[in-house]
Amino acid sequence: MSIPRIAVCQLAYQRDLDKALARAVESVRQAASRGADIAVLPEWFLGLNPVEVIPNRLTQALSRVASELGLIVVTGSVRVLDGVTIKKQQRGLVVEKDGTIVGTQSKVNFQPTERPWFEPGSGITAIHTRWGRIVILLGLDAWDQDLWHQAQALQPELVVMAASPRTVTERNHMQELAVSHSLEIQATVVVAPIIGRFSGQNYLGGALIAHQGRLLSMAGEEPVLLMADDPQAPLIQLGVTDVSSYIPQCPPPVGMTTFARKAIEPEAEKKVLCDWGALLADDVRDAGRQLLAMAQENPRWLALAPARAHQAEALNDLLESGAAGCFLYPALDRLMPYDAGIMALTSVMARFRRPVVIHTGPGPNPLRYESPLLWDEFLSAIPQCPVIFIHSGQMRPFWDEVLLLAHRHAHCYLETSLVPLDLLQEALRQLGAARLVFGSGGAESLFMDEWQKLEALKPLLSPAEWNDITGQTARNIFFESHMVPWTRIHIRACITYFLGRPHHNGQLCHCVPSL
């Protein structure tokens, strides 16, 4: 079955019922104007509507606009009165293209403050439409594992998680659930939340569209009409690879700030995790395994292994376990890159030939440990390993030193985060687009900040050069050029899970397909 064009209308809570209804209708019209086949309205899109039997004037307005525009409308919770039992319920609706309400889903789980007032539904059902089977999980039902198993057994083509996270942790978890669920059912899952203050709670939004384990589009905390593969979407994420994501597993190094929300902001579809705090962990091997476990639970992520002085055996074990490469920052231990304990790691790196990520630029350490030129001897020892300079020195004179190293060592690449636009333009002139790699900046910055900076370079680039910087070079580095046959075999299962799709003729593809 083909993937429909789905629009998720992330709306702010509106207390006035008539205004809320008018806004919902207008959102459906906007979705239709953008070519949507299905428009999804969020949980509580009408607020505290009157408890009435359906159809009523509210549902009739949705039926009229669905019929007029010829698209399916799926809603989050509305308060209804069951016409047979005369019990109050919360239900989601599915309205067909002809305006017919083809099915409803009653909410099963309630907050303590809701339980005295509403009758729970008996379970999850699939609502059949001309397009396919749709399942709605309302509010707390979206978190319930037993109800998910019921939904999974129905083999739906679309699951709508009409739930509204109240905290960053809840939102992050909800989004990851949606992506993993879409992989499990090999179909489409969307998150459709309300935003703003409602019934004494603040809701953060975070609408999302995922298909077969792939993140197609994601929203932040603003009202938005979210669509997959839409040039008007707030962020075109497909094909972008972020090589500097900092997802803290360990306490951050003293002097380095962290941004906990980094993990849940709009982001690249593929991220490479490196946690600088792991380099100071008491057990580097255990910290590395935590990163690997995190990546294995998310089809969009890869994990790098922390590489610390005198820890060659731990690095070897983590690379054997499927780490996509390694990352270093010896200045955190007040060591020079040419220290014997660091140089001893190069034999392990050379054997695996996987990417090496190096922090460059002013950090929390004395600057004598941070000079990029001190990496020259180390780089000469691993010519077969792609090396990425995170932050590319960030500012002069470190940026000049990184540029010199890149001229001297052809296997080195410059990552774009925290680098001023004028220096990126100079690097582009001197090295070419294929030597620059997009990154979101680790702990200090947000994805959107770095992406908008990169957009300023776009007029200077050909389509092929833009593609190189925003994804293809990183894909070459992490999935193609460095891999020898036995390495491919070792991480075959890991890559299959990340891509969320079978490989051609059952064989491992050597490049990531266009996502």
JSON list of N, CA and C in Angstrom, two decimals, residues 50 56 82 92 101 157 187 204 209 262 381 421 487 490:
[
{"chain": "A", "resi": 50, "resn": "PRO", "atom": "N", "xyz": [-19.31, 20.33, 24.49]},
{"chain": "A", "resi": 50, "resn": "PRO", "atom": "CA", "xyz": [-20.48, 19.75, 25.16]},
{"chain": "A", "resi": 50, "resn": "PRO", "atom": "C", "xyz": [-20.53, 18.23, 24.95]},
{"chain": "A", "resi": 56, "resn": "ASN", "atom": "N", "xyz": [-23.39, 15.48, 15.62]},
{"chain": "A", "resi": 56, "resn": "ASN", "atom": "CA", "xyz": [-23.91, 16.73, 16.16]},
{"chain": "A", "resi": 56, "resn": "ASN", "atom": "C", "xyz": [-23.33, 17.87, 15.32]},
{"chain": "A", "resi": 82, "resn": "ASP", "atom": "N", "xyz": [-22.76, 8.32, 24.67]},
{"chain": "A", "resi": 82, "resn": "ASP", "atom": "CA", "xyz": [-23.11, 7.10, 23.95]},
{"chain": "A", "resi": 82, "resn": "ASP", "atom": "C", "xyz": [-24.63, 7.03, 23.78]},
{"chain": "A", "resi": 92, "resn": "GLY", "atom": "N", "xyz": [-12.15, 9.33, 19.69]},
{"chain": "A", "resi": 92, "resn": "GLY", "atom": "CA", "xyz": [-11.57, 9.86, 18.47]},
{"chain": "A", "resi": 92, "resn": "GLY", "atom": "C", "xyz": [-12.42, 9.42, 17.30]},
{"chain": "A", "resi": 101, "resn": "ILE", "atom": "N", "xyz": [-18.92, 9.41, 9.04]},
{"chain": "A", "resi": 101, "resn": "ILE", "atom": "CA", "xyz": [-18.13, 8.98, 10.19]},
{"chain": "A", "resi": 101, "resn": "ILE", "atom": "C", "xyz": [-18.09, 7.45, 10.15]},
{"chain": "A", "resi": 157, "resn": "GLU", "atom": "N", "xyz": [-2.57, 0.27, 8.88]},
{"chain": "A", "resi": 157, "resn": "GLU", "atom": "CA", "xyz": [-1.70, 1.03, 7.97]},
{"chain": "A", "resi": 157, "resn": "GLU", "atom": "C", "xyz": [-1.31, 2.37, 8.58]},
{"chain": "A", "resi": 187, "resn": "ALA", "atom": "N", "xyz": [4.67, 0.33, 9.08]},
{"chain": "A", "resi": 187, "resn": "ALA", "atom": "CA", "xyz": [3.62, 1.22, 8.59]},
{"chain": "A", "resi": 187, "resn": "ALA", "atom": "C", "xyz": [3.87, 2.61, 9.15]},
{"chain": "A", "resi": 204, "resn": "LEU", "atom": "N", "xyz": [3.37, 20.39, 25.71]},
{"chain": "A", "resi": 204, "resn": "LEU", "atom": "CA", "xyz": [4.54, 20.87, 24.99]},
{"chain": "A", "resi": 204, "resn": "LEU", "atom": "C", "xyz": [4.52, 20.61, 23.49]},
{"chain": "A", "resi": 209, "resn": "ILE", "atom": "N", "xyz": [5.75, 12.50, 12.44]},
{"chain": "A", "resi": 209, "resn": "ILE", "atom": "CA", "xyz": [5.32, 11.51, 11.46]},
{"chain": "A", "resi": 209, "resn": "ILE", "atom": "C", "xyz": [6.48, 10.56, 11.23]},
{"chain": "A", "resi": 262, "resn": "LYS", "atom": "N", "xyz": [18.43, 19.12, 23.79]},
{"chain": "A", "resi": 262, "resn": "LYS", "atom": "CA", "xyz": [19.08, 18.84, 22.51]},
{"chain": "A", "resi": 262, "resn": "LYS", "atom": "C", "xyz": [18.54, 17.58, 21.87]},
{"chain": "A", "resi": 381, "resn": "ALA", "atom": "N", "xyz": [49.30, 8.42, 11.68]},
{"chain": "A", "resi": 381, "resn": "ALA", "atom": "CA", "xyz": [49.29, 7.00, 12.05]},
{"chain": "A", "resi": 381, "resn": "ALA", "atom": "C", "xyz": [48.04, 6.27, 11.59]},
{"chain": "A", "resi": 421, "resn": "LEU", "atom": "N", "xyz": [30.05, 31.78, 9.89]},
{"chain": "A", "resi": 421, "resn": "LEU", "atom": "CA", "xyz": [29.70, 31.60, 8.48]},
{"chain": "A", "resi": 421, "resn": "LEU", "atom": "C", "xyz": [30.85, 31.99, 7.56]},
{"chain": "A", "resi": 487, "resn": "THR", "atom": "N", "xyz": [34.09, -6.27, 8.44]},
{"chain": "A", "resi": 487, "resn": "THR", "atom": "CA", "xyz": [33.41, -5.26, 9.25]},
{"chain": "A", "resi": 487, "resn": "THR", "atom": "C", "xyz": [31.94, -5.19, 8.88]},
{"chain": "A", "resi": 490, "resn": "HIS", "atom": "N", "xyz": [30.11, -7.99, 10.47]},
{"chain": "A", "resi": 490, "resn": "HIS", "atom": "CA", "xyz": [29.96, -7.89, 11.92]},
{"chain": "A", "resi": 490, "resn": "HIS", "atom": "C", "xyz": [28.81, -6.99, 12.31]}
]
